[in-house]
């Protein structure tokens, strides 16, 4: 008597036998084999294209060919295809700007928000008498025949042409190559 076995039946029989010698890799702690895991960073140094860093000195980083200054310059799609896909034709111009975390009252991502000073009051009392702030009010908005009185005053000795917090200049650089 001759038995004929199809090749599919033979594979179905042999497949469990061929895999018995391999360790099982699963998601539980008893079968996990850390030697079988490969972790690879995308890009040089693992820094994604489009990442913006603050660089504190005038000397360029060693890999400056992977970075551009955030000065609004146009970029070529053929030279920087990954960055072009993220931003389009220009790097952001961050010169003279403070970066602000997204959310709260910030503008949408990538949108420049103009400066603003919140609405507030200054109480000014003009008094008669010795000029040192003593005496009774000469007038106020309720009894003045002229209504509001506008005048300019200096608020301190560190006044300038802009409103700004204490700061230190940095260069903003953007990753252009993986």
N, CA, C and O of each residue as an XYZ file, in Angstrom:
712
protein
N       0.829     -1.158      0.000
C       0.000      0.000      0.000
C       0.892      1.246      0.000
O       1.858      1.315      0.760
N       0.579      2.208     -0.831
C       1.361      3.440     -0.979
C       0.530      4.596     -0.471
O      -0.621      4.787     -0.863
N       1.166      5.386      0.442
C       0.492      6.589      0.951
C       1.114      7.807      0.293
O       2.334      7.961      0.245
N       0.274      8.635     -0.194
C       0.738      9.898     -0.773
C       0.331     11.027      0.163
O      -0.822     11.120      0.584
N       1.295     11.882      0.480
C       1.049     13.010      1.380
C       1.256     14.292      0.586
O       2.281     14.471     -0.070
N       0.296     15.155      0.653
C       0.439     16.434     -0.061
C       1.475     17.296      0.665
O       1.736     17.098      1.851
N       2.051     18.239     -0.048
C       3.063     19.113      0.558
C       2.452     19.989      1.650
O       3.134     20.302      2.626
N       1.182     20.396      1.514
C       0.518     21.186      2.546
C       0.375     20.371      3.827
O       0.630     20.883      4.918
N      -0.024     19.130      3.707
C      -0.174     18.280      4.894
C       1.173     18.071      5.562
O       1.251     18.045      6.790
N       2.240     17.922      4.776
C       3.575     17.750      5.337
C       4.001     18.987      6.118
O       4.543     18.850      7.214
N       3.777     20.178      5.597
C       4.116     21.428      6.292
C       3.303     21.591      7.570
O       3.824     22.043      8.590
N       2.033     21.226      7.514
C       1.203     21.325      8.711
C       1.698     20.393      9.813
O       1.540     20.679     10.999
N       2.298     19.278      9.408
C       2.839     18.337     10.384
C       4.198     18.802     10.914
O       4.467     18.697     12.111
N       5.048     19.312     10.029
C       6.413     19.675     10.408
C       6.519     21.049     11.088
O       7.437     21.259     11.882
N       5.629     21.967     10.807
C       5.727     23.329     11.334
C       5.797     23.372     12.861
O       6.669     24.064     13.386
N       4.935     22.677     13.604
C       5.077     22.699     15.070
C       6.405     22.120     15.538
O       6.946     22.582     16.543
N       6.941     21.140     14.854
C       8.211     20.541     15.246
C       9.372     21.497     15.019
O      10.325     21.509     15.798
N       9.302     22.304     13.956
C      10.379     23.244     13.633
C      10.428     24.421     14.604
O      11.497     24.997     14.808
N       9.316     24.786     15.198
C       9.278     25.964     16.077
C       9.447     25.628     17.546
O       9.473     26.538     18.375
N       9.561     24.365     17.897
C       9.676     23.996     19.305
C      10.976     24.460     19.942
O      10.993     24.726     21.144
N      12.057     24.567     19.197
C      13.341     24.935     19.780
C      13.526     26.439     19.967
O      14.510     26.843     20.586
N      12.630     27.286     19.462
C      12.753     28.743     19.589
C      12.064     29.213     20.864
O      10.986     28.722     21.198
N      12.676     30.165     21.585
C      12.032     30.672     22.799
C      10.768     31.462     22.443
O      10.709     32.137     21.415
N       9.797     31.367     23.287
C       8.558     32.108     23.078
C       8.765     33.554     23.517
O       9.329     33.813     24.580
N       8.309     34.486     22.698
C       8.381     35.903     23.035
C       6.960     36.414     23.155
O       6.206     36.396     22.183
N       6.599     36.860     24.316
C       5.254     37.364     24.530
C       5.287     38.627     25.344
O       6.350     39.201     25.580
N       4.124     39.060     25.772
C       4.012     40.313     26.500
C       4.066     40.133     28.005
O       4.048     41.116     28.746
N       4.132     38.885     28.471
C       4.176     38.711     29.914
C       5.617     38.693     30.422
O       6.546     38.514     29.635
N       5.808     38.875     31.708
C       7.139     39.014     32.299
C       7.942     37.727     32.251
O       9.171     37.775     32.304
N       7.299     36.596     32.153
C       8.030     35.331     32.172
C       8.630     34.983     30.824
O       9.595     34.220     30.764
N       8.086     35.522     29.740
C       8.596     35.158     28.422
C       9.327     36.294     27.719
O       9.763     36.123     26.580
N       9.474     37.451     28.365
C      10.137     38.589     27.736
C      11.642     38.375     27.697
O      12.252     38.027     28.708
N      12.233     38.582     26.535
C      13.671     38.424     26.363
C      14.260     39.767     25.924
O      14.145     40.122     24.751
N      14.891     40.528     26.835
C      15.396     41.857     26.486
C      16.499     41.833     25.446
O      16.760     42.864     24.825
N      17.149     40.724     25.229
C      18.198     40.658     24.206
C      17.606     40.672     22.805
O      18.328     40.879     21.830
N      16.309     40.457     22.694
C      15.647     40.447     21.392
C      15.076     41.812     21.006
O      14.486     41.955     19.935
N      15.252     42.828     21.884
C      14.689     44.151     21.637
C      15.767     45.047     21.048
O      16.879     45.122     21.570
N      15.432     45.721     19.966
C      16.360     46.669     19.346
C      15.721     48.054     19.370
O      14.620     48.239     18.851
N      16.396     49.009     19.959
C      15.904     50.381     20.004
C      16.817     51.222     19.131
O      18.031     51.257     19.332
N      16.224     51.898     18.161
C      17.000     52.735     17.258
C      16.415     54.139     17.264
O      15.208     54.313     17.102
N      17.269     55.142     17.451
C      16.828     56.533     17.417
C      16.693     56.971     15.973
O      17.522     56.631     15.129
N      15.655     57.718     15.697
C      15.489     58.276     14.357
C      16.290     59.560     14.275
O      16.148     60.429     15.135
N      17.111     59.694     13.282
C      17.895     60.902     13.102
C      19.139     60.896     13.961
O      19.279     60.092     14.883
N      20.031     61.800     13.643
C      21.281     61.923     14.383
C      20.994     62.442     15.773
O      20.365     63.488     15.937
N      21.446     61.723     16.761
C      21.255     62.151     18.128
C      19.828     62.007     18.626
O      19.532     62.406     19.752
N      18.945     61.451     17.828
C      17.569     61.262     18.241
C      16.745     62.537     18.277
O      15.649     62.524     18.838
N      17.220     63.638     17.705
C      16.495     64.902     17.728
C      15.661     65.006     16.454
O      16.224     65.033     15.359
N      14.329     65.064     16.568
C      13.483     65.117     15.371
C      13.656     66.414     14.583
O      13.921     67.469     15.160
N      13.505     66.329     13.277
C      13.530     67.505     12.406
C      12.394     68.433     12.840
O      11.268     67.987     13.061
N      12.698     69.724     12.958
C      11.717     70.711     13.384
C      11.839     71.092     14.852
O      11.182     72.031     15.300
N      12.673     70.375     15.609
C      12.880     70.708     17.020
C      13.617     72.041     17.125
O      14.606     72.266     16.426
N      13.139     72.915     17.991
C      13.772     74.216     18.204
C      14.465     74.180     19.559
O      13.879     73.774     20.563
N      15.736     74.617     19.569
C      16.491     74.697     20.813
C      16.971     76.129     21.013
O      17.070     76.897     20.055
N      17.268     76.482     22.247
C      17.899     77.776     22.514
C      19.391     77.503     22.699
O      19.780     76.675     23.522
N      20.216     78.200     21.931
C      21.669     78.017     21.960
C      22.277     79.249     22.599
O      22.096     80.352     22.082
N      23.001     79.100     23.718
C      23.369     80.249     24.533
C      24.638     80.996     24.137
O      24.948     82.016     24.752
N      25.379     80.535     23.146
C      26.654     81.173     22.808
C      26.734     81.449     21.316
O      25.941     80.920     20.537
N      27.700     82.286     20.915
C      27.868     82.634     19.507
C      28.535     81.518     18.712
O      28.360     81.438     17.496
N      29.298     80.654     19.384
C      29.951     79.528     18.712
C      28.902     78.515     18.284
O      28.034     78.137     19.071
N      28.986     78.072     17.021
C      28.018     77.104     16.503
C      28.215     75.733     17.127
O      29.330     75.390     17.521
N      27.133     74.930     17.226
C      27.303     73.544     17.665
C      28.167     72.776     16.667
O      28.269     73.169     15.505
N      28.790     71.685     17.112
C      29.664     70.894     16.233
C      28.938     70.392     14.998
O      29.546     70.283     13.933
N      27.658     70.085     15.114
C      26.900     69.568     13.971
C      26.000     70.653     13.362
O      24.849     70.385     13.019
N      26.525     71.871     13.230
C      25.728     73.002     12.769
C      25.142     72.774     11.384
O      24.158     73.424     11.029
N      25.718     71.865     10.582
C      25.127     71.591      9.269
C      23.765     70.907      9.392
O      23.058     70.765      8.394
N      23.384     70.482     10.604
C      22.066     69.902     10.857
C      21.084     70.909     11.438
O      19.951     70.552     11.758
N      21.509     72.176     11.579
C      20.694     73.204     12.217
C      20.673     74.472     11.362
O      21.603     74.720     10.595
N      19.626     75.265     11.493
C      19.553     76.610     10.924
C      19.084     77.554     12.020
O      18.380     77.147     12.944
N      19.480     78.824     11.910
C      18.973     79.823     12.848
C      17.529     80.136     12.492
O      17.152     80.156     11.320
N      16.734     80.378     13.514
C      15.326     80.729     13.324
C      15.234     82.228     13.046
O      14.897     83.021     13.925
N      15.542     82.594     11.804
C      15.567     84.003     11.420
C      14.655     84.313     10.240
O      14.795     85.361      9.610
N      13.718     83.412      9.934
C      12.757     83.646      8.863
C      13.254     83.308      7.476
O      12.536     83.526      6.500
N      14.466     82.782      7.356
C      15.017     82.496      6.034
C      14.209     81.444      5.287
O      13.601     80.560      5.891
N      14.215     81.555      3.974
C      13.516     80.559      3.160
C      14.371     79.296      3.063
O      15.597     79.348      3.165
N      13.702     78.171      2.867
C      14.398     76.891      2.769
C      13.995     76.195      1.479
O      12.883     76.359      0.978
N      14.923     75.422      0.963
C      14.701     74.689     -0.274
C      14.107     73.317      0.031
O      14.578     72.608      0.920
N      13.074     72.957     -0.713
C      12.450     71.650     -0.530
C      13.407     70.532     -0.909
O      13.358     69.450     -0.323
N      14.279     70.780     -1.883
C      15.215     69.727     -2.299
C      16.382     69.579     -1.322
O      16.924     68.483     -1.182
N      16.776     70.651     -0.647
C      17.883     70.591      0.308
C      17.413     70.094      1.675
O      18.107     69.307      2.319
N      16.240     70.547      2.123
C      15.705     70.189      3.437
C      14.298     69.605      3.294
O      13.338     70.224      3.752
N      14.148     68.434      2.674
C      12.799     67.904      2.402
C      11.988     67.608      3.667
O      10.781     67.848      3.690
N      12.633     67.092      4.717
C      11.900     66.763      5.946
C      11.390     68.030      6.637
O      10.243     68.083      7.082
N      12.252     69.050      6.722
C      11.844     70.299      7.350
C      10.779     71.005      6.515
O       9.833     71.571      7.064
N      10.927     70.974      5.207
C       9.935     71.584      4.313
C       8.570     70.931      4.512
O       7.544     71.611      4.483
N       8.557     69.609      4.714
C       7.297     68.900      4.939
C       6.640     69.337      6.246
O       5.414     69.327      6.353
N       7.439     69.718      7.236
C       6.898     70.140      8.532
C       6.443     71.594      8.490
O       5.346     71.907      8.952
N       7.274     72.495      7.938
C       7.037     73.939      8.051
C       6.617     74.641      6.776
O       5.995     75.702      6.838
N       6.935     74.087      5.639
C       6.748     74.830      4.402
C       8.038     75.533      4.035
O       9.118     75.040      4.362
N       7.954     76.677      3.360
C       9.110     77.310      2.758
C       9.981     78.201      3.611
O      10.989     78.704      3.115
N       9.639     78.427      4.888
C      10.447     79.313      5.733
C      10.592     78.745      7.140
O       9.679     78.115      7.672
N      11.775     78.987      7.734
C      11.927     78.688      9.147
C      11.273     79.842      9.913
O      11.175     80.945      9.375
N      10.828     79.623     11.140
C      10.229     80.724     11.895
C      11.252     81.817     12.198
O      12.441     81.538     12.352
N      10.791     83.043     12.281
C      11.658     84.153     12.678
C      11.401     84.421     14.158
O      10.410     85.059     14.513
N      12.289     83.937     15.016
C      12.116     84.050     16.459
C      13.040     85.085     17.081
O      13.149     85.161     18.305
N      13.711     85.890     16.247
C      14.608     86.912     16.783
C      13.816     87.927     17.597
O      12.812     88.470     17.135
N      14.289     88.174     18.825
C      13.658     89.163     19.684
C      12.357     88.711     20.324
O      11.670     89.523     20.945
N      11.997     87.439     20.192
C      10.730     86.946     20.738
C      10.943     86.052     21.952
O      11.991     85.423     22.095
N       9.953     86.003     22.812
C       9.891     85.033     23.895
C       8.970     83.922     23.419
O       7.894     84.198     22.889
N       9.374     82.675     23.598
C       8.502     81.568     23.244
C       7.538     81.313     24.393
O       7.899     81.473     25.559
N       6.335     80.924     24.072
C       5.284     80.736     25.065
C       4.630     79.378     24.838
O       4.319     79.010     23.705
N       4.426     78.644     25.918
C       3.776     77.344     25.817
C       2.365     77.464     25.275
O       1.650     78.414     25.594
N       1.966     76.505     24.457
C       0.642     76.510     23.840
C      -0.435     76.205     24.876
O      -0.233     75.372     25.760
N      -1.552     76.863     24.768
C      -2.671     76.647     25.674
C      -2.987     77.908     26.442
O      -2.311     78.924     26.284
N      -4.002     77.848     27.264
C      -4.404     79.039     28.008
C      -4.841     80.137     27.061
O      -5.712     79.921     26.219
N      -4.250     81.304     27.188
C      -4.596     82.434     26.323
C      -3.621     82.614     25.164
O      -3.637     83.653     24.505
N      -2.770     81.617     24.905
C      -1.828     81.763     23.804
C      -2.547     81.643     22.467
O      -3.660     81.122     22.389
N      -1.899     82.128     21.427
C      -2.428     81.986     20.072
C      -2.271     80.532     19.629
O      -1.685     79.716     20.341
N      -2.798     80.222     18.453
C      -2.660     78.877     17.902
C      -1.185     78.579     17.645
O      -0.374     79.494     17.502
N      -0.848     77.300     17.587
C       0.539     76.902     17.348
C       1.086     77.574     16.094
O       0.438     77.579     15.048
N       2.281     78.139     16.211
C       2.952     78.759     15.073
C       2.488     80.162     14.742
O       3.032     80.776     13.824
N       1.510     80.690     15.447
C       0.988     82.032     15.166
C       1.648     83.031     16.111
O       1.707     82.814     17.322
N       2.145     84.135     15.538
C       2.768     85.191     16.341
C       1.679     86.030     16.979
O       0.753     86.481     16.305
N       1.793     86.237     18.277
C       0.817     87.020     19.031
C       1.457     88.351     19.395
O       2.573     88.380     19.914
N       0.762     89.453     19.127
C       1.337     90.766     19.400
C       1.394     91.031     20.901
O       0.757     90.340     21.697
N       2.174     92.048     21.268
C       2.295     92.380     22.673
C       1.016     93.035     23.178
O       0.209     93.545     22.402
N       0.853     93.010     24.490
C      -0.355     93.561     25.085
C      -0.077     93.875     26.546
O       0.680     93.175     27.219
N      -0.700     94.934     27.016
C      -0.703     95.248     28.432
C      -2.159     95.168     28.865
O      -3.024     95.814     28.275
N      -2.426     94.381     29.888
C      -3.797     94.193     30.353
C      -4.408     95.481     30.878
O      -3.700     96.361     31.367
N      -5.728     95.587     30.773
C      -6.443     96.747     31.273
C      -6.219     96.847     32.781
O      -6.358     95.865     33.509
N      -5.876     98.033     33.225
C      -5.640     98.249     34.648
C      -5.828     99.725     34.986
O      -5.899    100.568     34.091
N      -5.907    100.027     36.249
C      -6.135    101.400     36.703
C      -4.917    101.924     37.440
O      -4.182    101.177     38.086
N      -4.725    103.237     37.323
C      -3.734    103.943     38.138
C      -4.507    105.001     38.921
O      -5.216    105.815     38.330
N      -4.376    104.993     40.210
C      -5.057    105.986     41.041
C      -4.097    107.141     41.276
O      -3.005    106.962     41.815
N      -4.514    108.304     40.871
C      -3.691    109.500     41.029
C      -4.498    110.504     41.847
O      -5.630    110.840     41.496
N      -3.912    110.971     42.924
C      -4.566    111.996     43.743
C      -3.781    113.284     43.605
O      -2.573    113.315     43.836
N      -4.460    114.325     43.234
C      -3.849    115.650     43.194
C      -4.376    116.396     44.413
O      -5.582    116.593     44.558
N      -3.468    116.804     45.279
C      -3.867    117.406     46.542
C      -3.304    118.827     46.642
O      -2.237    119.140     46.114
N      -4.040    119.642     47.318
C      -3.499    120.959     47.607
C      -2.704    120.890     48.899
O      -2.721    119.852     49.560
N      -2.046    121.893     49.267
C      -1.282    121.893     50.508
C       0.192    121.981     50.217
O       0.619    122.815     49.418
N       0.989    121.125     50.858
C       2.439    121.262     50.790
C       3.083    120.566     49.598
O       4.308    120.598     49.476
N       2.317    119.943     48.719
C       2.895    119.272     47.546
C       3.476    117.920     47.856
O       3.979    117.245     46.957
N       3.423    117.505     49.101
C       3.977    116.211     49.473
C       2.931    115.136     49.592
O       3.218    114.057     50.110
N       1.726    115.394     49.129
C       0.697    114.380     49.185
C      -0.189    114.496     50.401
O      -1.085    113.676     50.604
N       0.057    115.526     51.224
C      -0.806    115.679     52.393
C      -1.900    116.677     52.058
O      -1.838    117.341     51.024
N      -2.864    116.786     52.888
C      -3.961    117.719     52.667
C      -5.184    117.004     52.140
O      -5.272    115.777     52.181
N      -6.111    117.773     51.653
C      -7.351    117.206     51.132
C      -7.312    117.214     49.610
O      -6.642    118.058     49.016
N      -8.008    116.300     48.982
C      -8.004    116.298     47.514
C      -8.518    117.612     46.961
O      -9.535    118.128     47.424
N      -7.820    118.160     45.970
C      -8.252    119.391     45.326
C      -9.493    119.124     44.488
O     -10.389    119.965     44.418
N      -9.551    117.982     43.863
C     -10.735    117.590     43.087
C     -10.641    116.092     42.806
O      -9.568    115.504     42.944
N     -11.701    115.500     42.431
C     -11.710    114.130     41.944
C     -12.724    114.047     40.818
O     -13.329    115.059     40.463
N     -12.920    112.881     40.256
C     -13.788    112.779     39.086
C     -15.235    113.134     39.408
O     -16.000    113.470     38.503
N     -15.624    113.066     40.678
C     -17.015    113.370     41.017
C     -17.267    114.859     41.191
O     -18.394    115.313     40.998
N     -16.224    115.647     41.558
C     -16.476    117.078     41.777
C     -15.661    117.983     40.868
O     -15.694    119.203     41.028
N     -14.921    117.403     39.906
C     -14.130    118.238     39.010
C     -15.017    118.804     37.905
O     -15.772    118.066     37.271
N     -14.925    120.119     37.673
C     -15.729    120.700     36.587
C     -15.172    120.345     35.205
O     -15.852    120.552     34.200
N     -13.953    119.816     35.138
C     -13.332    119.530     33.839
C     -13.421    118.055     33.442
O     -13.002    117.701     32.341
N     -13.947    117.197     34.294
C     -13.987    115.765     33.996
C     -12.609    115.160     34.223
O     -11.922    115.506     35.183
N     -12.214    114.265     33.345
C     -10.917    113.593     33.483
C      -9.784    114.544     33.177
O      -9.904    115.393     32.293
N      -8.691    114.414     33.892
C      -7.496    115.199     33.634
C      -6.404    114.230     33.201
O      -6.100    113.281     33.924
N      -5.815    114.452     32.043
C      -4.761    113.593     31.528
C      -3.409    114.257     31.727
O      -3.246    115.442     31.435
N      -2.455    113.509     32.215
C      -1.096    114.016     32.357
C      -0.138    112.853     32.274
O      -0.544    111.702     32.436
N       1.138    113.137     32.022
C       2.180    112.117     31.915
C       3.031    112.159     33.165
O       3.377    113.224     33.676
N       3.358    110.969     33.645
C       4.220    110.881     34.812
C       5.211    109.748     34.611
O       4.927    108.795     33.885
N       6.356    109.842     35.238
C       7.362    108.784     35.172
C       7.181    107.871     36.364
O       7.097    108.333     37.501
N       7.118    106.538     36.099
C       6.802    105.596     37.166
C       8.029    105.035     37.860
O       7.887    104.438     38.927
N       9.216    105.195     37.316
C      10.393    104.643     37.975
C      11.656    105.007     37.237
O      11.621    105.731     36.242
N      12.791    104.497     37.734
C      14.063    104.868     37.126
C      14.580    103.841     36.122
O      15.683    104.015     35.604
N      13.835    102.783     35.825
C      14.284    101.807     34.823
C      13.353    101.805     33.612
O      13.099    100.759     33.014
N      12.857    102.971     33.263
C      11.938    103.097     32.140
C      12.707    103.010     30.821
O      13.887    103.355     30.753
N      12.031    102.549     29.794
C      12.645    102.433     28.479
C      11.592    102.501     27.398
O      10.467    102.940     27.638
N      11.957    102.068     26.216
C      11.057    102.152     25.076
C      10.211    100.903     24.886
O       9.420    100.834     23.945
N      10.365     99.902     25.773
C       9.593     98.661     25.650
C       9.278     98.101     27.030
O       9.922     98.451     28.019
N       8.280     97.228     27.081
C       7.961     96.505     28.306
C       8.524     95.110     28.158
O       8.207     94.424     27.186
N       9.356     94.666     29.096
C       9.978     93.347     28.986
C      10.348     92.825     30.354
O      10.631     93.602     31.266
N      10.349     91.501     30.505
C      10.844     90.919     31.751
C      12.370     90.862     31.724
O      12.984     91.102     30.685
N      12.979     90.545     32.866
C      14.417     90.303     32.907
C      14.700     89.184     31.910
O      13.954     88.206     31.859
N      15.754     89.308     31.123
C      15.991     88.313     30.077
C      17.463     88.182     29.750
O      18.288     88.987     30.181
N      17.778     87.155     28.983
C      19.123     86.933     28.461
C      18.966     86.433     27.037
O      18.148     85.551     26.779
N      19.732     86.980     26.117
C      19.608     86.617     24.708
C      20.167     85.221     24.441
O      21.192     84.834     25.002
N      19.483     84.474     23.580
C      19.931     83.173     23.095
C      19.694     83.144     21.590
O      18.970     83.979     21.048
N      20.305     82.188     20.934
C      20.025     81.944     19.518
C      19.063     80.768     19.446
O      19.309     79.726     20.054
N      17.967     80.927     18.707
C      17.059     79.807     18.485
C      17.496     79.084     17.217
O      17.613     79.686     16.150
N      17.736     77.785     17.355
C      18.135     76.956     16.232
C      17.072     75.889     15.998
O      16.448     75.404     16.942
N      16.871     75.528     14.727
C      15.889     74.502     14.368
C      16.596     73.362     13.661
O      17.452     73.582     12.804
N      16.231     72.138     14.029
C      16.825     70.926     13.425
C      16.308     70.789     12.010
O      15.098     70.801     11.784
N      17.233     70.656     11.035
C      16.835     70.612      9.635
C      17.082     69.268      8.968
O      16.510     68.983      7.915
N      17.925     68.442      9.568
C      18.243     67.135      8.981
C      18.129     66.055     10.052
O      18.449     66.289     11.217
N      17.670     64.872      9.649
C      17.605     63.768     10.619
C      19.000     63.260     10.981
O      19.131     62.335     11.783
